Amino acid sequence: ALVRGGWLRAAGISLLAASVGLSVGVNAWRNVPKLPVAAGFQDRELYLSARINSLAQIRSVERLGGRVLLVEQRVYYCNVPFLAASDLQRLVDFDSFASAGEFRRFLDRESIRWIVANRAPSAKTWGFQRLEQRLGPDFASIRVVRDGEAGETVRYRVD
């Protein structure tokens, strides 16, 4: 490698090897906490519940049954029928509901029994939070009742 184009080629190969080594090292360092779970030494649910603030409410509605309006980015942890709704998943546009009655008709049409809403600043659920602020006490008038709270995640029961 050093015979023709020598030092430049060696420098390029060295830079490539260093960047691959650095990237593998960073990924290994980030994934070390997951190793006990991956090896089976720690329970997966225990690990996830310590890191995902909405998991307790998701698991509670799974036990209670019914379709869920999941206002959360990490919908893949839900094991019952759900409708995903966050600012990244634009299937549900909370800003389009002009009234509480319109929101209630949507819930009935979609057969929603529960709403689980993650309110963490990083959850990207601002559309639902604006709907809550806009409708305020009207949630009760359409029989959507706050049924539980765990940290920054709220559960509503749709009667």
Short mmCIF file of C-alpha atoms in Angstrom, two decimals:
data_model
loop_
_atom_site.label_atom_id
_atom_site.label_comp_id
_atom_site.label_asym_id
_atom_site.label_seq_id
_atom_site.Cartn_x
_atom_site.Cartn_y
_atom_site.Cartn_z
CA ALA A 1 0.00 0.00 0.00
CA LEU A 2 2.91 2.31 0.61
CA VAL A 3 4.67 1.65 -2.71
CA ARG A 4 2.50 3.58 -5.13
CA GLY A 5 0.47 6.53 -3.88
CA GLY A 6 1.95 5.47 -0.60
CA TRP A 7 1.45 7.89 2.25
CA LEU A 8 -1.84 9.30 1.00
CA ARG A 9 -3.34 5.83 0.66
CA ALA A 10 -2.03 4.83 4.10
CA ALA A 11 -3.51 7.99 5.62
CA GLY A 12 -6.88 7.28 3.97
CA ILE A 13 -6.93 3.69 5.20
CA SER A 14 -5.90 4.81 8.69
CA LEU A 15 -8.65 7.45 8.77
CA LEU A 16 -11.22 4.90 7.64
CA ALA A 17 -10.10 2.37 10.26
CA ALA A 18 -10.15 5.04 13.00
CA SER A 19 -13.66 6.20 12.07
CA VAL A 20 -14.99 2.62 12.01
CA GLY A 21 -13.33 1.92 15.36
CA LEU A 22 -14.77 5.11 16.88
CA SER A 23 -18.29 4.37 15.61
CA VAL A 24 -18.19 0.77 16.90
CA GLY A 25 -16.90 2.03 20.25
CA VAL A 26 -19.64 4.65 20.59
CA ASN A 27 -22.36 2.13 19.71
CA ALA A 28 -20.94 -0.40 22.16
CA TRP A 29 -20.83 2.23 24.93
CA ARG A 30 -24.46 3.28 24.24
CA ASN A 31 -25.72 -0.31 24.23
CA VAL A 32 -23.94 -1.65 27.32
CA PRO A 33 -26.99 -0.94 29.58
CA LYS A 34 -29.11 -3.15 27.29
CA LEU A 35 -26.78 -6.13 27.59
CA PRO A 36 -28.35 -7.70 30.73
CA VAL A 37 -31.76 -7.65 29.04
CA ALA A 38 -30.41 -9.04 25.78
CA ALA A 39 -28.61 -11.82 27.65
CA GLY A 40 -31.74 -12.66 29.67
CA PHE A 41 -30.39 -11.60 33.07
CA GLN A 42 -32.95 -8.79 33.48
CA ASP A 43 -36.69 -8.82 32.75
CA ARG A 44 -37.59 -6.92 29.56
CA GLU A 45 -40.73 -5.33 31.05
CA LEU A 46 -38.78 -4.10 34.07
CA TYR A 47 -36.13 -2.59 31.82
CA LEU A 48 -38.69 -0.91 29.55
CA SER A 49 -40.79 0.45 32.43
CA ALA A 50 -37.73 2.20 33.82
CA ARG A 51 -37.09 3.94 30.48
CA ILE A 52 -40.49 4.54 28.89
CA ASN A 53 -42.71 6.89 30.86
CA SER A 54 -45.96 5.83 29.16
CA LEU A 55 -45.54 2.06 29.46
CA ALA A 56 -47.45 1.73 32.76
CA GLN A 57 -50.54 3.41 31.30
CA ILE A 58 -50.27 1.40 28.08
CA ARG A 59 -50.12 -1.85 30.07
CA SER A 60 -53.06 -0.78 32.23
CA VAL A 61 -55.36 -0.24 29.22
CA GLU A 62 -54.22 -3.54 27.75
CA ARG A 63 -55.56 -5.28 30.87
CA LEU A 64 -58.82 -3.30 30.74
CA GLY A 65 -59.50 -4.01 27.05
CA GLY A 66 -60.90 -1.89 24.25
CA ARG A 67 -59.38 0.13 21.42
CA VAL A 68 -56.89 2.83 22.41
CA LEU A 69 -56.17 6.26 20.98
CA LEU A 70 -52.45 6.22 21.66
CA VAL A 71 -51.09 9.76 21.71
CA GLU A 72 -47.49 8.62 21.86
CA GLN A 73 -44.58 8.09 19.49
CA ARG A 74 -43.61 4.61 20.66
CA VAL A 75 -46.82 2.84 19.73
CA TYR A 76 -45.03 -0.44 19.03
CA TYR A 77 -45.18 -1.31 22.75
CA CYS A 78 -49.00 -1.51 22.68
CA ASN A 79 -50.41 -5.05 22.39
CA VAL A 80 -54.10 -4.23 21.85
CA PRO A 81 -55.87 -2.53 18.92
CA PHE A 82 -54.90 1.13 18.82
CA LEU A 83 -54.95 4.22 16.69
CA ALA A 84 -51.60 6.01 16.70
CA ALA A 85 -51.77 9.77 17.07
CA SER A 86 -48.81 12.04 17.57
CA ASP A 87 -47.46 15.07 15.79
CA LEU A 88 -45.28 12.72 13.72
CA GLN A 89 -48.13 10.39 12.76
CA ARG A 90 -50.57 12.79 11.13
CA LEU A 91 -53.43 10.32 10.72
CA VAL A 92 -55.29 12.19 13.47
CA ASP A 93 -55.18 15.99 13.23
CA PHE A 94 -56.28 17.27 16.65
CA ASP A 95 -56.32 20.86 15.41
CA SER A 96 -59.12 19.98 12.97
CA PHE A 97 -61.69 19.27 15.71
CA ALA A 98 -63.74 22.45 16.01
CA SER A 99 -65.82 21.29 18.98
CA ALA A 100 -66.01 18.72 21.73
CA GLY A 101 -68.93 17.08 19.92
CA GLU A 102 -66.85 16.65 16.78
CA PHE A 103 -64.07 15.03 18.80
CA ARG A 104 -66.61 12.71 20.46
CA ARG A 105 -68.05 11.67 17.07
CA PHE A 106 -64.49 10.83 15.96
CA LEU A 107 -63.96 8.68 19.09
CA ASP A 108 -67.25 6.84 18.49
CA ARG A 109 -66.53 6.32 14.77
CA GLU A 110 -63.12 4.83 15.60
CA SER A 111 -64.52 2.74 18.54
CA ILE A 112 -62.06 4.32 20.98
CA ARG A 113 -62.49 3.17 24.60
CA TRP A 114 -59.30 4.67 26.08
CA ILE A 115 -56.95 7.55 25.39
CA VAL A 116 -53.35 7.33 26.58
CA ALA A 117 -51.51 10.62 26.13
CA ASN A 118 -47.81 11.14 26.80
CA ARG A 119 -47.22 14.75 27.80
CA ALA A 120 -43.46 14.67 28.13
CA PRO A 121 -41.82 17.60 26.31
CA SER A 122 -39.99 15.16 24.04
CA ALA A 123 -43.15 13.18 23.18
CA LYS A 124 -44.22 15.38 20.23
CA THR A 125 -47.90 15.35 21.22
CA TRP A 126 -48.52 19.09 21.15
CA GLY A 127 -51.61 18.75 18.93
CA PHE A 128 -53.42 16.72 21.59
CA GLN A 129 -52.25 19.08 24.32
CA ARG A 130 -53.72 22.00 22.37
CA LEU A 131 -57.00 20.07 22.05
CA GLU A 132 -57.05 19.51 25.82
CA GLN A 133 -56.50 23.22 26.42
CA ARG A 134 -59.08 24.25 23.84
CA LEU A 135 -61.83 21.91 25.09
CA GLY A 136 -60.91 22.14 28.78
CA PRO A 137 -63.93 21.19 30.87
CA ASP A 138 -65.83 20.11 27.74
CA PHE A 139 -64.04 16.75 27.95
CA ALA A 140 -66.40 15.85 30.80
CA SER A 141 -69.46 16.95 28.80
CA ILE A 142 -68.63 14.40 26.08
CA ARG A 143 -67.96 11.66 28.66
CA VAL A 144 -64.19 11.57 28.30
CA VAL A 145 -63.02 11.18 31.89
CA ARG A 146 -59.49 11.46 33.25
CA ASP A 147 -58.99 8.01 34.70
CA GLY A 148 -55.35 7.82 35.70
CA GLU A 149 -51.96 9.45 35.61
CA ALA A 150 -48.44 8.10 35.87
CA GLY A 151 -45.67 10.65 35.62
CA GLU A 152 -46.19 12.63 32.44
CA THR A 153 -48.68 10.19 30.92
CA VAL A 154 -52.44 10.58 31.32
CA ARG A 155 -55.17 8.00 30.74
CA TYR A 156 -58.71 8.98 29.77
CA ARG A 157 -61.71 6.65 29.80
CA VAL A 158 -64.24 7.19 27.01
CA ASP A 159 -67.67 6.34 28.43
#
